[in-house]
mmCIF file with all atom_site columns, C-alpha atoms in Angstrom:
data_model
loop_
_atom_site.group_PDB
_atom_site.id
_atom_site.type_symbol
_atom_site.label_atom_id
_atom_site.label_alt_id
_atom_site.label_comp_id
_atom_site.label_asym_id
_atom_site.label_entity_id
_atom_site.label_seq_id
_atom_site.pdbx_PDB_ins_code
_atom_site.Cartn_x
_atom_site.Cartn_y
_atom_site.Cartn_z
_atom_site.occupancy
_atom_site.B_iso_or_equiv
_atom_site.pdbx_formal_charge
_atom_site.auth_seq_id
_atom_site.auth_comp_id
_atom_site.auth_asym_id
_atom_site.auth_atom_id
_atom_site.pdbx_PDB_model_num
ATOM 1  C CA . UNK P 1 1  ? -4.070 -99.859  228.092 1.00 69.00 ? 1334 UNK P CA 1
ATOM 2  C CA . UNK P 1 2  ? -4.043 -102.443 230.905 1.00 83.00 ? 1335 UNK P CA 1
ATOM 3  C CA . UNK P 1 3  ? -1.260 -103.079 233.393 1.00 92.00 ? 1336 UNK P CA 1
ATOM 4  C CA . UNK P 1 4  ? 1.866  -104.406 231.662 1.00 95.00 ? 1337 UNK P CA 1
ATOM 5  C CA . UNK P 1 5  ? 4.636  -106.443 233.340 1.00 96.00 ? 1338 UNK P CA 1
ATOM 6  C CA . UNK P 1 6  ? 8.101  -106.455 231.750 1.00 97.00 ? 1339 UNK P CA 1
ATOM 7  C CA . UNK P 1 7  ? 10.495 -108.983 233.248 1.00 97.00 ? 1340 UNK P CA 1
ATOM 8  C CA . UNK P 1 8  ? 13.884 -107.531 234.192 1.00 98.00 ? 1341 UNK P CA 1
ATOM 9  C CA . UNK P 1 9  ? 15.564 -110.459 235.935 1.00 98.00 ? 1342 UNK P CA 1
ATOM 10 C CA . UNK P 1 10 ? 14.769 -113.777 237.583 1.00 96.00 ? 1343 UNK P CA 1
ATOM 11 C CA . UNK P 1 11 ? 17.258 -115.562 239.824 1.00 96.00 ? 1344 UNK P CA 1
ATOM 12 C CA . UNK P 1 12 ? 17.428 -118.383 242.354 1.00 95.00 ? 1345 UNK P CA 1
ATOM 13 C CA . UNK P 1 13 ? 16.832 -117.416 245.975 1.00 92.00 ? 1346 UNK P CA 1
ATOM 14 C CA . UNK P 1 14 ? 19.873 -118.209 248.132 1.00 90.00 ? 1347 UNK P CA 1
ATOM 15 C CA . UNK P 1 15 ? 19.524 -121.044 250.660 1.00 86.00 ? 1348 UNK P CA 1
ATOM 16 C CA . UNK P 1 16 ? 16.660 -122.561 248.677 1.00 88.00 ? 1349 UNK P CA 1
ATOM 17 C CA . UNK P 1 17 ? 16.524 -125.428 246.250 1.00 89.00 ? 1350 UNK P CA 1
ATOM 18 C CA . UNK P 1 18 ? 13.741 -124.148 244.000 1.00 92.00 ? 1351 UNK P CA 1
ATOM 19 C CA . UNK P 1 19 ? 12.501 -120.690 245.061 1.00 94.00 ? 1352 UNK P CA 1
ATOM 20 C CA . UNK P 1 20 ? 13.131 -117.738 242.745 1.00 95.00 ? 1353 UNK P CA 1
ATOM 21 C CA . UNK P 1 21 ? 13.102 -113.949 242.855 1.00 96.00 ? 1354 UNK P CA 1
ATOM 22 C CA . UNK P 1 22 ? 11.526 -112.140 239.905 1.00 97.00 ? 1355 UNK P CA 1
ATOM 23 C CA . UNK P 1 23 ? 12.048 -108.426 239.307 1.00 98.00 ? 1356 UNK P CA 1
ATOM 24 C CA . UNK P 1 24 ? 9.688  -106.699 236.881 1.00 98.00 ? 1357 UNK P CA 1
ATOM 25 C CA . UNK P 1 25 ? 8.966  -103.199 235.619 1.00 98.00 ? 1358 UNK P CA 1
ATOM 26 C CA . UNK P 1 26 ? 5.196  -102.642 235.825 1.00 98.00 ? 1359 UNK P CA 1
ATOM 27 C CA . UNK P 1 27 ? 3.481  -100.032 233.636 1.00 97.00 ? 1360 UNK P CA 1
ATOM 28 C CA . UNK P 1 28 ? 0.118  -98.634  234.815 1.00 96.00 ? 1361 UNK P CA 1
ATOM 29 C CA . UNK P 1 29 ? -0.039 -100.909 237.876 1.00 95.00 ? 1362 UNK P CA 1
ATOM 30 C CA . UNK P 1 30 ? -3.163 -99.271  239.349 1.00 94.00 ? 1363 UNK P CA 1
ATOM 31 C CA . UNK P 1 31 ? -4.921 -97.990  236.258 1.00 93.00 ? 1364 UNK P CA 1
ATOM 32 C CA . UNK P 1 32 ? -4.522 -95.729  233.250 1.00 93.00 ? 1365 UNK P CA 1
ATOM 33 C CA . UNK P 1 33 ? -2.949 -92.752  235.059 1.00 93.00 ? 1366 UNK P CA 1
ATOM 34 C CA . UNK P 1 34 ? -0.810 -94.536  237.651 1.00 95.00 ? 1367 UNK P CA 1
ATOM 35 C CA . UNK P 1 35 ? 2.976  -94.241  237.682 1.00 96.00 ? 1368 UNK P CA 1
ATOM 36 C CA . UNK P 1 36 ? 5.179  -97.282  236.985 1.00 97.00 ? 1369 UNK P CA 1
ATOM 37 C CA . UNK P 1 37 ? 6.616  -99.394  239.796 1.00 98.00 ? 1370 UNK P CA 1
ATOM 38 C CA . UNK P 1 38 ? 9.242  -102.065 240.317 1.00 98.00 ? 1371 UNK P CA 1
ATOM 39 C CA . UNK P 1 39 ? 7.806  -105.401 241.426 1.00 98.00 ? 1372 UNK P CA 1
ATOM 40 C CA . UNK P 1 40 ? 9.965  -107.778 243.472 1.00 97.00 ? 1373 UNK P CA 1
ATOM 41 C CA . UNK P 1 41 ? 8.290  -111.148 243.956 1.00 97.00 ? 1374 UNK P CA 1
ATOM 42 C CA . UNK P 1 42 ? 9.283  -114.479 245.488 1.00 96.00 ? 1375 UNK P CA 1
ATOM 43 C CA . UNK P 1 43 ? 8.014  -117.624 243.787 1.00 96.00 ? 1376 UNK P CA 1
ATOM 44 C CA . UNK P 1 44 ? 7.895  -120.960 245.573 1.00 94.00 ? 1377 UNK P CA 1
ATOM 45 C CA . UNK P 1 45 ? 9.241  -123.712 243.334 1.00 88.00 ? 1378 UNK P CA 1
ATOM 46 C CA . UNK P 1 46 ? 9.282  -121.134 240.541 1.00 74.00 ? 1379 UNK P CA 1
ATOM 47 C CA . UNK P 1 47 ? 5.492  -121.264 240.195 1.00 89.00 ? 1380 UNK P CA 1
ATOM 48 C CA . UNK P 1 48 ? 3.479  -119.920 243.142 1.00 94.00 ? 1381 UNK P CA 1
ATOM 49 C CA . UNK P 1 49 ? 3.930  -116.293 244.159 1.00 94.00 ? 1382 UNK P CA 1
ATOM 50 C CA . UNK P 1 50 ? 4.431  -116.256 247.939 1.00 95.00 ? 1383 UNK P CA 1
ATOM 51 C CA . UNK P 1 51 ? 5.262  -112.579 248.465 1.00 96.00 ? 1384 UNK P CA 1
ATOM 52 C CA . UNK P 1 52 ? 5.576  -109.361 246.504 1.00 96.00 ? 1385 UNK P CA 1
ATOM 53 C CA . UNK P 1 53 ? 6.482  -105.733 247.062 1.00 97.00 ? 1386 UNK P CA 1
ATOM 54 C CA . UNK P 1 54 ? 5.898  -102.921 244.571 1.00 97.00 ? 1387 UNK P CA 1
ATOM 55 C CA . UNK P 1 55 ? 8.123  -99.867  244.857 1.00 97.00 ? 1388 UNK P CA 1
ATOM 56 C CA . UNK P 1 56 ? 7.398  -96.624  243.006 1.00 97.00 ? 1389 UNK P CA 1
ATOM 57 C CA . UNK P 1 57 ? 10.389 -95.381  241.035 1.00 97.00 ? 1390 UNK P CA 1
ATOM 58 C CA . UNK P 1 58 ? 10.239 -92.170  243.071 1.00 97.00 ? 1391 UNK P CA 1
ATOM 59 C CA . UNK P 1 59 ? 11.342 -94.267  246.086 1.00 97.00 ? 1392 UNK P CA 1
ATOM 60 C CA . UNK P 1 60 ? 14.071 -96.313  244.373 1.00 97.00 ? 1393 UNK P CA 1
ATOM 61 C CA . UNK P 1 61 ? 17.050 -94.242  245.574 1.00 97.00 ? 1394 UNK P CA 1
ATOM 62 C CA . UNK P 1 62 ? 15.960 -94.368  249.246 1.00 98.00 ? 1395 UNK P CA 1
ATOM 63 C CA . UNK P 1 63 ? 15.204 -98.082  248.792 1.00 97.00 ? 1396 UNK P CA 1
ATOM 64 C CA . UNK P 1 64 ? 18.755 -98.698  247.482 1.00 96.00 ? 1397 UNK P CA 1
ATOM 65 C CA . UNK P 1 65 ? 20.195 -96.637  250.324 1.00 98.00 ? 1398 UNK P CA 1
ATOM 66 C CA . UNK P 1 66 ? 18.240 -98.679  252.888 1.00 98.00 ? 1399 UNK P CA 1
ATOM 67 C CA . UNK P 1 67 ? 19.396 -101.950 251.286 1.00 96.00 ? 1400 UNK P CA 1
ATOM 68 C CA . UNK P 1 68 ? 23.022 -100.797 251.419 1.00 97.00 ? 1401 UNK P CA 1
ATOM 69 C CA . UNK P 1 69 ? 22.598 -99.777  255.068 1.00 98.00 ? 1402 UNK P CA 1
ATOM 70 C CA . UNK P 1 70 ? 21.145 -103.210 255.789 1.00 97.00 ? 1403 UNK P CA 1
ATOM 71 C CA . UNK P 1 71 ? 24.123 -104.931 254.126 1.00 96.00 ? 1404 UNK P CA 1
ATOM 72 C CA . UNK P 1 72 ? 26.531 -102.752 256.129 1.00 97.00 ? 1405 UNK P CA 1
ATOM 73 C CA . UNK P 1 73 ? 24.674 -103.607 259.342 1.00 97.00 ? 1406 UNK P CA 1
ATOM 74 C CA . UNK P 1 74 ? 24.772 -107.324 258.525 1.00 93.00 ? 1407 UNK P CA 1
ATOM 75 C CA . UNK P 1 75 ? 28.478 -107.135 257.723 1.00 93.00 ? 1408 UNK P CA 1
ATOM 76 C CA . UNK P 1 76 ? 29.164 -105.363 261.027 1.00 95.00 ? 1409 UNK P CA 1
ATOM 77 C CA . UNK P 1 77 ? 27.726 -108.190 263.151 1.00 93.00 ? 1410 UNK P CA 1
ATOM 78 C CA . UNK P 1 78 ? 30.429 -110.720 264.112 1.00 90.00 ? 1411 UNK P CA 1
ATOM 79 C CA . UNK P 1 79 ? 29.639 -114.297 263.109 1.00 83.00 ? 1412 UNK P CA 1
ATOM 80 C CA . UNK P 1 80 ? 31.441 -117.598 263.178 1.00 77.00 ? 1413 UNK P CA 1
ATOM 81 C CA . UNK P 1 81 ? 32.692 -118.762 259.832 1.00 73.00 ? 1414 UNK P CA 1
ATOM 82 C CA . UNK P 1 82 ? 30.471 -121.287 258.129 1.00 66.00 ? 1415 UNK P CA 1
ATOM 83 C CA . UNK P 1 83 ? 31.282 -124.790 259.381 1.00 63.00 ? 1416 UNK P CA 1
ATOM 84 C CA . UNK P 1 84 ? 34.079 -123.444 261.622 1.00 66.00 ? 1417 UNK P CA 1
ATOM 85 C CA . UNK P 1 85 ? 32.996 -125.825 264.387 1.00 67.00 ? 1418 UNK P CA 1
ATOM 86 C CA . UNK P 1 86 ? 33.785 -128.748 262.074 1.00 68.00 ? 1419 UNK P CA 1
ATOM 87 C CA . UNK P 1 87 ? 37.144 -127.344 260.973 1.00 65.00 ? 1420 UNK P CA 1
ATOM 88 C CA . UNK P 1 88 ? 35.962 -128.047 257.431 1.00 60.00 ? 1421 UNK P CA 1
ATOM 89 C CA . UNK P 1 89 ? 34.878 -126.121 254.357 1.00 58.00 ? 1422 UNK P CA 1
ATOM 90 C CA . UNK P 1 90 ? 31.723 -128.212 254.024 1.00 61.00 ? 1423 UNK P CA 1
ATOM 91 C CA . UNK P 1 91 ? 29.185 -129.303 256.588 1.00 57.00 ? 1424 UNK P CA 1
ATOM 92 C CA . UNK P 1 92 ? 28.145 -132.711 257.702 1.00 57.00 ? 1425 UNK P CA 1
ATOM 93 C CA . UNK P 1 93 ? 24.766 -134.270 258.298 1.00 53.00 ? 1426 UNK P CA 1
ATOM 94 C CA . UNK P 1 94 ? 23.242 -136.329 261.024 1.00 49.00 ? 1427 UNK P CA 1
#
């Protein structure tokens, strides 16, 4: 049986007008006896794959932990509120 991709979720990439993230379960990604992986791919304009990472299920828990640590790190860095310099909830253009 060849490699089989099963789509789990596709969603719009933040801060982009047309790029998407696609998450798939992949059976037999490297041949008949290979273990399944999770594929996380970015598609430009929903069509062209621009990047992809495949994570074995054996590494999912450490992957989640690292993502949560990254979110905590990001949240711990002080930042100005969006558009605070304009004293407005929306930005302006030039």
